[in-house]
XYZ file of C-alpha atoms in Angstrom:
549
model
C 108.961 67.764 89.877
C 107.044 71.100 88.864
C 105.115 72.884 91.565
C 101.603 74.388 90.326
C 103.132 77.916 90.819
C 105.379 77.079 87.353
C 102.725 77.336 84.871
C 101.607 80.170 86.913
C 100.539 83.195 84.932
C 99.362 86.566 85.879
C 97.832 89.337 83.524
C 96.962 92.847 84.353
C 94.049 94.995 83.906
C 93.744 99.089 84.282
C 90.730 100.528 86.314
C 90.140 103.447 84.963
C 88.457 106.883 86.192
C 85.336 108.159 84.597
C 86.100 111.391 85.541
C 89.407 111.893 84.197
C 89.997 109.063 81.987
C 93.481 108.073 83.484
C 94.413 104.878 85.251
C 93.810 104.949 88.877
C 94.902 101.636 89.542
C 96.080 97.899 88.293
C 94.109 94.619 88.967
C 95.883 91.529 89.064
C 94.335 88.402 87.839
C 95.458 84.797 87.979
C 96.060 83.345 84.296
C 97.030 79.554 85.079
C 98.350 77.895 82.213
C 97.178 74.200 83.351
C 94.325 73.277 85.534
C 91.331 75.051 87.669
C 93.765 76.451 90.432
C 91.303 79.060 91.361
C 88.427 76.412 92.319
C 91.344 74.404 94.360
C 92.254 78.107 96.175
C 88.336 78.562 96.702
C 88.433 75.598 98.691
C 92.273 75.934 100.368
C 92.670 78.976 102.410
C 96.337 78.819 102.465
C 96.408 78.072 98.549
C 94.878 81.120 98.070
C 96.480 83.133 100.820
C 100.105 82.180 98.544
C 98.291 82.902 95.418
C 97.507 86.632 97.160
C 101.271 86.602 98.042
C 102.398 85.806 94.568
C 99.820 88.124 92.751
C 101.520 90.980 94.659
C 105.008 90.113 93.586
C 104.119 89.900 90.133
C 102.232 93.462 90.025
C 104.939 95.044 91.875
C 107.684 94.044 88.947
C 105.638 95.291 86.365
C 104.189 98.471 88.342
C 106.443 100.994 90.659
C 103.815 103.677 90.953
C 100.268 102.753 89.892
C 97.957 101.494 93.009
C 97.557 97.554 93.010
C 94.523 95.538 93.560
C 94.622 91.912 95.090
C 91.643 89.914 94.937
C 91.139 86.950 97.622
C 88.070 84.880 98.512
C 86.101 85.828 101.460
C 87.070 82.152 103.195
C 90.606 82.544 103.230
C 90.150 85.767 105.292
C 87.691 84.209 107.459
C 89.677 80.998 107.924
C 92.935 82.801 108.564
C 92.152 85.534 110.100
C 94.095 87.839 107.802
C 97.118 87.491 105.479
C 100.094 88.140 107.543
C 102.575 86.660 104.828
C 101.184 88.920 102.435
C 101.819 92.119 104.356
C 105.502 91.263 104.613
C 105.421 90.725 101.131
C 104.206 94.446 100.239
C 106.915 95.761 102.572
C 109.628 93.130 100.458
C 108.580 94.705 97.323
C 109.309 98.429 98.764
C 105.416 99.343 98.282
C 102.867 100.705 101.591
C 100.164 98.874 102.346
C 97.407 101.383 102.128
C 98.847 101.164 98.066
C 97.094 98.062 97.851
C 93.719 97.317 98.037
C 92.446 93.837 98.641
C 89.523 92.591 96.615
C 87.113 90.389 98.636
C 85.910 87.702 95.870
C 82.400 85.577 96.890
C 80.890 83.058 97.713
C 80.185 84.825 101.437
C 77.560 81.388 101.905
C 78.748 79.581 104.845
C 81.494 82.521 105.442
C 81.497 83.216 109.332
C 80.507 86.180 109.369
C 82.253 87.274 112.513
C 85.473 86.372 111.583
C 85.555 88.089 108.220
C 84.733 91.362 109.782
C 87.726 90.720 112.388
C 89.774 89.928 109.604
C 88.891 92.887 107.412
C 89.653 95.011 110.607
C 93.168 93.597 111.264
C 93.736 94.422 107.748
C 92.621 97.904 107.775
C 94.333 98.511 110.774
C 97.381 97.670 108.787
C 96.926 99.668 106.175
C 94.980 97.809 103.093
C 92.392 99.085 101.750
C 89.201 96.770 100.889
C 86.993 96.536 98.032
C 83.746 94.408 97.769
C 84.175 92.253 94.786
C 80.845 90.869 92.462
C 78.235 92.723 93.503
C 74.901 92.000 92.000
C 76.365 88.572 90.695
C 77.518 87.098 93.773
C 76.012 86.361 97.212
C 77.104 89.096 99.779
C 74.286 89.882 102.445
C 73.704 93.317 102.457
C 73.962 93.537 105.848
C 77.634 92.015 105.851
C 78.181 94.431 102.926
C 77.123 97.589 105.431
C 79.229 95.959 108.286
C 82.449 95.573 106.281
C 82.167 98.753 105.043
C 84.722 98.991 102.247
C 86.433 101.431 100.430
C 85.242 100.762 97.195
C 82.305 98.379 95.639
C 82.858 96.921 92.267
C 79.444 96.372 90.415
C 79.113 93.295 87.981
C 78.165 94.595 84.495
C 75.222 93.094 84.078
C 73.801 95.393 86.649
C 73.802 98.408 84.251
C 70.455 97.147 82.861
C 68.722 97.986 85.894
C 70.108 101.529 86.622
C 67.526 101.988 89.989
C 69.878 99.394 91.397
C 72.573 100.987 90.742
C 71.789 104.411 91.736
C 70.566 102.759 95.338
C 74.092 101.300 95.446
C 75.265 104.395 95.269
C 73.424 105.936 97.891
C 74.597 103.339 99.756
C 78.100 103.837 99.054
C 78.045 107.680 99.838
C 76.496 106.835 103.166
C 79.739 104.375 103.601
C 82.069 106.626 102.052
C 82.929 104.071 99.619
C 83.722 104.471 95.931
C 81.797 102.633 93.273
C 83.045 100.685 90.636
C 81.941 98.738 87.374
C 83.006 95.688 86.117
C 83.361 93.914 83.074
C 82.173 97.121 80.564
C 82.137 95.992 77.491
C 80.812 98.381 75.063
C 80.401 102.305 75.198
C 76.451 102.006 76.297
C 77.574 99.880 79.070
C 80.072 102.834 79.749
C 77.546 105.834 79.358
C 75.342 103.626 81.803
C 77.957 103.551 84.436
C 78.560 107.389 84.070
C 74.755 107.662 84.426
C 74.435 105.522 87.418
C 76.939 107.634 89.589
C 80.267 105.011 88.973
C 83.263 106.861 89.321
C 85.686 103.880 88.374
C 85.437 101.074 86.057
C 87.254 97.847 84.134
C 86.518 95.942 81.318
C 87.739 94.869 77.612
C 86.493 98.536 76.587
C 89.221 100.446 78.025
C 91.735 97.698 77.952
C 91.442 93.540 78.347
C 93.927 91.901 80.757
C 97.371 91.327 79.706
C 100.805 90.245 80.681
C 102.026 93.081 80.462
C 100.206 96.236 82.046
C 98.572 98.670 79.315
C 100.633 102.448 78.987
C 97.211 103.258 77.084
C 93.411 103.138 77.830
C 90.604 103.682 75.967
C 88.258 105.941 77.300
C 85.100 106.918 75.605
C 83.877 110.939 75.618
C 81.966 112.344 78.485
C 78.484 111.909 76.970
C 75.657 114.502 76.825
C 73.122 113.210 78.871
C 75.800 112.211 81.777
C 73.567 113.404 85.151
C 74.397 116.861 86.274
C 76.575 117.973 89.296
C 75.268 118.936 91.952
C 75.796 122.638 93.051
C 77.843 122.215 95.868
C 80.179 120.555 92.839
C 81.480 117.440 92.233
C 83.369 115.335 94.922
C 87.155 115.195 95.333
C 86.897 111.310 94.828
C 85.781 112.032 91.014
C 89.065 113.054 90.490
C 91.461 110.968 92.535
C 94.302 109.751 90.639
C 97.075 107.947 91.823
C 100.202 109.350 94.132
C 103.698 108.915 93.869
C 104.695 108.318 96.819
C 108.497 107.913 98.548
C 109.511 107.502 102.340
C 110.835 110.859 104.283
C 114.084 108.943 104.122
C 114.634 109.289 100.124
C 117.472 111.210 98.813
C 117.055 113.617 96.249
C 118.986 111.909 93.922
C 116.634 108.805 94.362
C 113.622 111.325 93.920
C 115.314 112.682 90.490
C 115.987 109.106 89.207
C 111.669 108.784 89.816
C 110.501 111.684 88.242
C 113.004 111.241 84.921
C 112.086 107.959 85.084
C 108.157 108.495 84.784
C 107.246 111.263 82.841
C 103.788 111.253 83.369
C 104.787 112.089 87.457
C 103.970 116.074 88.164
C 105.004 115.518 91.743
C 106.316 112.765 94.242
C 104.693 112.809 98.081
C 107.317 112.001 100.745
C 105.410 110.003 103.353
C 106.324 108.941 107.183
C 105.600 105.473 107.871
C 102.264 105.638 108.615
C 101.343 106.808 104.985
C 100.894 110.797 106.208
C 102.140 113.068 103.642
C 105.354 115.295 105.244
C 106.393 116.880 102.400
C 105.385 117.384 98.387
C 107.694 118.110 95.863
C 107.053 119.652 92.838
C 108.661 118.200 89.916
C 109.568 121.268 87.812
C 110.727 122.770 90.790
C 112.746 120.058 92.115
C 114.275 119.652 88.241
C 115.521 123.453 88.435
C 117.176 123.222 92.184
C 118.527 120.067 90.531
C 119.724 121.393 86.918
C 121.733 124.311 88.087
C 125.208 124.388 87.878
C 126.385 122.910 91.694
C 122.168 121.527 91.786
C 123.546 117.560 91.861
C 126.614 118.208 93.726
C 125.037 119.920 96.474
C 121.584 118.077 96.489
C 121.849 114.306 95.810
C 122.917 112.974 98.474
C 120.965 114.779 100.361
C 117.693 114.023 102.160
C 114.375 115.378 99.834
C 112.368 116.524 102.004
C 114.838 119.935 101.956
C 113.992 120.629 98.864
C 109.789 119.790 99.425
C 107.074 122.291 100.575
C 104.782 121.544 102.890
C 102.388 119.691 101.333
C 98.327 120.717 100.526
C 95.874 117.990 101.620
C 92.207 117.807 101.817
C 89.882 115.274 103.138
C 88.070 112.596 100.736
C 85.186 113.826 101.121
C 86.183 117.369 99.946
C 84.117 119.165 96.919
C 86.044 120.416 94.234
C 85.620 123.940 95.142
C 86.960 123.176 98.533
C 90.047 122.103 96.681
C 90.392 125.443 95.325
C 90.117 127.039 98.118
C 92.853 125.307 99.758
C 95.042 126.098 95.895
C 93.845 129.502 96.612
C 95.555 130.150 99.924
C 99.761 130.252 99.579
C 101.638 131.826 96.894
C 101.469 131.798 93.234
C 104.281 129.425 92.561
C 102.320 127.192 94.114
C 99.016 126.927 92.014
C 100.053 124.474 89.957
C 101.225 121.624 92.666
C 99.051 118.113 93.067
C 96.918 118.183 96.276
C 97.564 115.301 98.276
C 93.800 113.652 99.209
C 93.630 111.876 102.794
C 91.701 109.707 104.446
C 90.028 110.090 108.044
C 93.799 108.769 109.581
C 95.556 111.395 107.082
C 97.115 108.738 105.111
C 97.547 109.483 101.356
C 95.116 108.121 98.908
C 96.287 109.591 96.132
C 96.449 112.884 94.409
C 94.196 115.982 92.465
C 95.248 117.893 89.519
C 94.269 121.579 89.460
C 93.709 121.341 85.722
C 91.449 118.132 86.117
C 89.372 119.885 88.622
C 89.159 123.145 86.723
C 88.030 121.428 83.159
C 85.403 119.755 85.448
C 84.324 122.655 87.018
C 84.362 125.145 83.935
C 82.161 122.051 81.950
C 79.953 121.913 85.024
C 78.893 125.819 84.874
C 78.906 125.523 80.728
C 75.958 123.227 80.910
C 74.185 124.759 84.019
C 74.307 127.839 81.800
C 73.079 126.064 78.918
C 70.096 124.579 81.185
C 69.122 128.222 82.378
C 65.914 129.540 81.380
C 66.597 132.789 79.185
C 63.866 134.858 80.946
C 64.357 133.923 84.376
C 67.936 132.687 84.499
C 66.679 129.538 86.749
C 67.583 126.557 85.989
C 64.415 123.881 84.069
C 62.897 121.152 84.941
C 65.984 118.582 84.693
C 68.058 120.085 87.819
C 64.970 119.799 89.797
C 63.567 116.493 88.952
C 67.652 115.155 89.565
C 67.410 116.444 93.105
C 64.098 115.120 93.901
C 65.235 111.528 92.467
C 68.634 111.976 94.571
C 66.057 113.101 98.104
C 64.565 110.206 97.407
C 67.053 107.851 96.987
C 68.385 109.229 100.256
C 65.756 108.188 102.152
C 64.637 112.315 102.726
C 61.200 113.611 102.929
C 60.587 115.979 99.843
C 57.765 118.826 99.108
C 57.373 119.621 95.392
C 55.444 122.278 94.270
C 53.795 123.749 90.969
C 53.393 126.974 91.247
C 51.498 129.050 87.883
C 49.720 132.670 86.966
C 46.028 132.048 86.678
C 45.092 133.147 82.917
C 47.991 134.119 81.868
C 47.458 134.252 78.558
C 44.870 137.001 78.952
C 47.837 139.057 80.602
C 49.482 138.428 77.204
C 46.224 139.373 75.254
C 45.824 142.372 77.402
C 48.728 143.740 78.127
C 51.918 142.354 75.545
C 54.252 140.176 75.912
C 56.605 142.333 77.619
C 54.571 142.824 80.593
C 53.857 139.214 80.607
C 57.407 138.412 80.799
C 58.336 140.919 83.226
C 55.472 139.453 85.406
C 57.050 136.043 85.132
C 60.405 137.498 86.136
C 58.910 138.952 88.994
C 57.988 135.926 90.306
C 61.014 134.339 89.492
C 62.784 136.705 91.467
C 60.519 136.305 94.269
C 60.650 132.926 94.809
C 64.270 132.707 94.425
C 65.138 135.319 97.010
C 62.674 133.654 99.199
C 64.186 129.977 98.746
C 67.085 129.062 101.820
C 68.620 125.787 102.822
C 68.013 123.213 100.351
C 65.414 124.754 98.528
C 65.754 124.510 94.610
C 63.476 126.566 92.290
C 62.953 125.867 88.273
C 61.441 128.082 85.777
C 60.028 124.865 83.647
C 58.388 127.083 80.942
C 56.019 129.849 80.485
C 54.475 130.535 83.467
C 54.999 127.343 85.599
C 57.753 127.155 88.437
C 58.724 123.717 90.236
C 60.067 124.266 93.849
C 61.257 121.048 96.044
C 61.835 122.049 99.576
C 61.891 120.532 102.951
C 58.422 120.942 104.140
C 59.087 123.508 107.024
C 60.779 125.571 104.255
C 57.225 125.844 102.116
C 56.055 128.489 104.668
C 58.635 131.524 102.948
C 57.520 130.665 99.548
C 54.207 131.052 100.751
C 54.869 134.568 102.391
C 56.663 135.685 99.175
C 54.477 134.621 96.409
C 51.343 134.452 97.792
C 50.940 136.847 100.105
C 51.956 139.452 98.084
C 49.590 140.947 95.529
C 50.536 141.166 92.239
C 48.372 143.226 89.895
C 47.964 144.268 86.151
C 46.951 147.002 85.005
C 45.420 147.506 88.051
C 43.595 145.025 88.044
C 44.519 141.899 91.041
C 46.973 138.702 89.154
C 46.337 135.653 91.120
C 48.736 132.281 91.526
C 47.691 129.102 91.996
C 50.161 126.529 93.962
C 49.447 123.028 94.520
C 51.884 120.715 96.976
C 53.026 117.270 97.272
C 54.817 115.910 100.308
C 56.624 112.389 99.461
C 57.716 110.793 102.509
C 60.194 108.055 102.427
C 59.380 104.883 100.375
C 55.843 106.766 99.416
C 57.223 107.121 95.526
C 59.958 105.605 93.773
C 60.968 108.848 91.280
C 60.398 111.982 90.537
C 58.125 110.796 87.863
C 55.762 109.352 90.516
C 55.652 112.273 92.454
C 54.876 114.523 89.251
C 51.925 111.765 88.716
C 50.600 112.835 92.211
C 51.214 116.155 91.841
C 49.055 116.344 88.379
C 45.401 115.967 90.165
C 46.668 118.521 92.774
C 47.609 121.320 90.652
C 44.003 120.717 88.581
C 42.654 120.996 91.999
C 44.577 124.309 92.889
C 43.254 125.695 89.542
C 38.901 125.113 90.064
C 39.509 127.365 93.049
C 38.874 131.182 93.041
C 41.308 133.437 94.047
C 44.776 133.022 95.428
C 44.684 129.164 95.739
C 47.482 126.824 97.662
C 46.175 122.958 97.987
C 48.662 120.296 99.389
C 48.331 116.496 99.491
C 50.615 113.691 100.491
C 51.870 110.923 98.486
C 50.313 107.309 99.147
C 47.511 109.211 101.296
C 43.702 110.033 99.703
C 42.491 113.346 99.830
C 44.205 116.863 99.724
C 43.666 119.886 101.935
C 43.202 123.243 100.407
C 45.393 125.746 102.466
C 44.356 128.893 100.376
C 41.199 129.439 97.919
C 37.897 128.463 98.037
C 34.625 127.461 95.144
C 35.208 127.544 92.071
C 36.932 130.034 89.833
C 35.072 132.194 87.898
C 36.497 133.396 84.602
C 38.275 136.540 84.330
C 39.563 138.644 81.700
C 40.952 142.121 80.209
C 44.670 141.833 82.357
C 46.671 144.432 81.428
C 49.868 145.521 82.293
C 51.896 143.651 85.279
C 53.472 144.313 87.976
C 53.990 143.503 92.041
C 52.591 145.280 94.670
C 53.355 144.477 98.263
């Protein structure tokens, strides 16, 4: 009599990194040849708990290196109370457990919530990592989501079409410390979306469809123009997270040389203690060379490889790029070129950074920050600054934004040349960015108008520098007008909203005489006028420019 597990299929999909465009890990799906077994698993905890079992086996014949992904319902975990048979099968199949990551499937109706969470701990505690599975097509509370608080969050694909929600998600997820994920991409739009949107990983039919056997190639399309810029503090380590080979501290070398001539795409193997901690990181041209010379494999083979590893170079997941570099730049030259192992808050390996991956990232990052620079100024335009206020205010953070502009300017120009008008404008430039600290961002958006967001207590130096000081041309008093808008929390949704409020301000600042400063706050009537007073009167014949403190 046949058992339902002989026409039993599974086929295997890549999730690939937006960053770097390489595999970072291999979802296994159940392909049954006959029948709806998944609907009878949705409904039979222990069904499903084998089918986890037996999903595992499979993906660890076909893949010895590559991260594996498991998916499960959210019942079975909450009726069993974790999947004990499963973590003997990950040690059967000579893999860890935090190389497997265990993809929590809805529906969550009717789920107790209590025991889900105390299953998702016993798991974690184990070693698994856990992903949120269908989100924004299935039914997970968002509180539960919060509570479980998983390692990664995989998207449906339909959610691309509202890119707000995705961008919240996020936000979420960097508050969790989760990665994000998309699903189910389809085409190259859906792709430049989910670059857009923040997604560091995705799957789909684009880069490759599920198969039998696991795909050696991915499609990955171009980095596109209009992908959102980095922040300065540079790009997270998570970006660029690809996948470790990792072998116990008890490996010989000769079973470490077998691996890396094996897998040519290796640069490196991580020898681990049990708990996952990196002990020791060998390099592979290195190891090669000790190996290759003329007594190498007589007098190394047998031997443990940890003698012939370097202490290895970690740095948290939550590391910037740059921080990786400055952990590549301390140690000696030799050593430049080795993976960094990337740990989480327990120090267990979750895989590895390239220098060259972070350095293309990096040298792209300051290509098009350069590229963004206004000529005249050298600060960046309107773009970097309306991408921060969008990412304060998706953070839940109070925001000031600022227009800040030379009253008649153009008669400056009239009066006086160009040149003097433009080394006005880079005097104010200057001032305001030597007066901006903390968080404070300052854009030269064209001609005479600056943007500045700021925390609100950090208004008060940009006040002191640009408007307290008295500018004059041709001896003859320049005045600036600066008008304010404080968006608190949930007061507007973008930065195009807060421009919108901003608008009647700075029209405000402008019908006042003299040195004018007004400030209003979004959702509230009204302004108050900090600086200036009546109405402006014209002026002209400016002549030459320049500051006068």
């Amino acid at each position: 009599m046949h058992s339902w597990s002989d026409t039993l299929r599974f086929a295997f999909q890549p999730i690939v990194n937006l960053a770097t465009g390489g595999v970072a890990a291999l979802d296994t799906l159940a392909r049954p040849e006959t029948g709806d077994i998944l609907a009878e698993a949705r409904r039979d905890p222990e069904l499903d708990g084998k089918l986890a079992v037996l999903a595992l086996r499979a993906a660890a014949r076909k893949e010895k290196l590559l991260p594996l992904h498991v998916n499960v319902f959210a019942g079975t975990l909450a009726d069993l109370g974790g999947l004990t048979p499963l973590h003997s099968a990950v040690r059967e199949a000579g893999r860890m457990p935090w190389e497997v990551t265990l993809d929590i499937v809805p529906p969550y109706t009717h789920v107790p919530q209590r025991a889900l969470l105390e299953a998702v701990t016993a798991l974690r505690d184990q070693g698994f990592r856990i992903s949120a599975d269908g989100i924004g097509d299935g039914d997970v509370p968002l509180r539960l989501l919060i509570d479980m608080s998983p390692d990664l969050v995989k998207l449906d694909a339909s959610l691309l079409s509202r890119p707000a929600a995705v961008r919240a998600m996020r936000t979420l997820c960097e508050q969790l410390g989760a990665l994000v994920a998309v699903e189910g991409v389809e085409t190259e739009l859906q792709c430049t979306a989910a670059v857009s949107a923040g997604a560091q990983l995705a799957q789909g039919d684009l880069f490759a469809p599920p198969a039998r056997i696991p795909a050696a190639d991915v499609y990955v399309p171009p980095r596109f123009p209009d992908a959102p810029a980095t922040l300065p503090s540079g790009p997270t380590v998570r970006e660029f997270v690809r996948p470790a080979a990792l072998m116990p501290t008890t490996a010989s070398a000769g079973q470490v040389r077998a691996l890396l001539t094996g897998s040519p795409e290796v640069s490196g193997v991580l020898l681990v203690d049990q708990a996952g901690v990196p002990v020791r990181s060998v390099h592979r041209s290195r190891f090669l060379l000790s190996m290759s010379g003329r007594y190498g494999h007589a007098l190394y083979a047998d031997r443990p490889a940890v003698k012939l590893g370097d202490p290895p170079r970690t740095v948290g997941v939550d590391a910037t790029a740059w921080q990786v570099l400055d952990v590549v730049a301390v140690g000696g030259r030799d050593r430049t070129s080795d993976d960094v192992a990337v740990v989480d808050r327990h120090g267990r390996c979750v895989g590895v950074v390239r220098l060259a991956d972070l350095v293309r990232a990096l040298a792209e990052d300051r290509v098009e920050e350069a590229a963004a620079l206004n000529p005249l100024t050298r600060l960046p335009g309107s773009d970097a600054i309306t991408t921060e206020v969008d990412r304060w205010l998706a953070n839940g953070r109070t925001c000031a934004l600022s227009w800040l502009d030379i009253d008649h300017f153009k008669q400056v120009n009239d009066g006086a040349g160009f040149a003097a008008g433009d080394e006005l404008i880079r005097s104010v430039g200057r001032a305001l960015q030597h007066a901006a600290y903390g968080n404070t961002r300052v854009g030269h958006i064209g001609g005479d108008d600056f943007l500045v967001l700021a925390d609100e207590e950090g208004l008060d130096p940009l006040v002191t520098a640009v408007l307290d000081t008295r500018w004059s041309a041709g001896g003859r008093p320049v005045t600036l007008s600066l008008a304010t808008i404080v968006c608190a929390p949930g007061s507007v949704a973008d930065h195009r909203q807060a421009a919108a409020c901003l608008a009647p301000l700075k029209q405000a600042a402008k019908s006042l005489s003299g040195v004018s400063w007004v400030l209003g706050r979004a959702g509230l009537p009204g302004h108050e006028i900090r600086r200036g007073s009546g109405t402006a009167p014209a002026r002209a014949g400016y002549a030459a420019a320049e500051p006068h403190v």
